[in-house]
Amino acid sequence: MSMFLGNILPVSSEKIDLKKLLENVAYLTH
């Protein structure tokens, strides 16, 4: 999960796609 968060942080500094983010979370928690 920390790896996942590490991938989000650089993205959030630009533009964050909430839908994509939720899809990634759903995939990991599936």
mmCIF file of C-alpha atoms in Angstrom, residues 17-28:
data_model
loop_
_atom_site.group_PDB
_atom_site.id
_atom_site.type_symbol
_atom_site.label_atom_id
_atom_site.label_comp_id
_atom_site.label_asym_id
_atom_site.label_seq_id
_atom_site.Cartn_x
_atom_site.Cartn_y
_atom_site.Cartn_z
ATOM 1 C CA ASP A 17 -7.877 12.046 -11.563
ATOM 2 C CA LEU A 18 -10.204 11.013 -8.758
ATOM 3 C CA LYS A 19 -12.011 8.476 -10.894
ATOM 4 C CA LYS A 20 -8.731 6.810 -11.843
ATOM 5 C CA LEU A 21 -7.635 6.957 -8.214
ATOM 6 C CA LEU A 22 -10.817 5.258 -7.040
ATOM 7 C CA GLU A 23 -10.413 2.594 -9.721
ATOM 8 C CA ASN A 24 -6.870 1.907 -8.507
ATOM 9 C CA VAL A 25 -8.050 1.665 -4.899
ATOM 10 C CA ALA A 26 -10.883 -0.661 -5.887
ATOM 11 C CA TYR A 27 -8.392 -2.821 -7.783
ATOM 12 C CA LEU A 28 -6.008 -3.068 -4.839
#
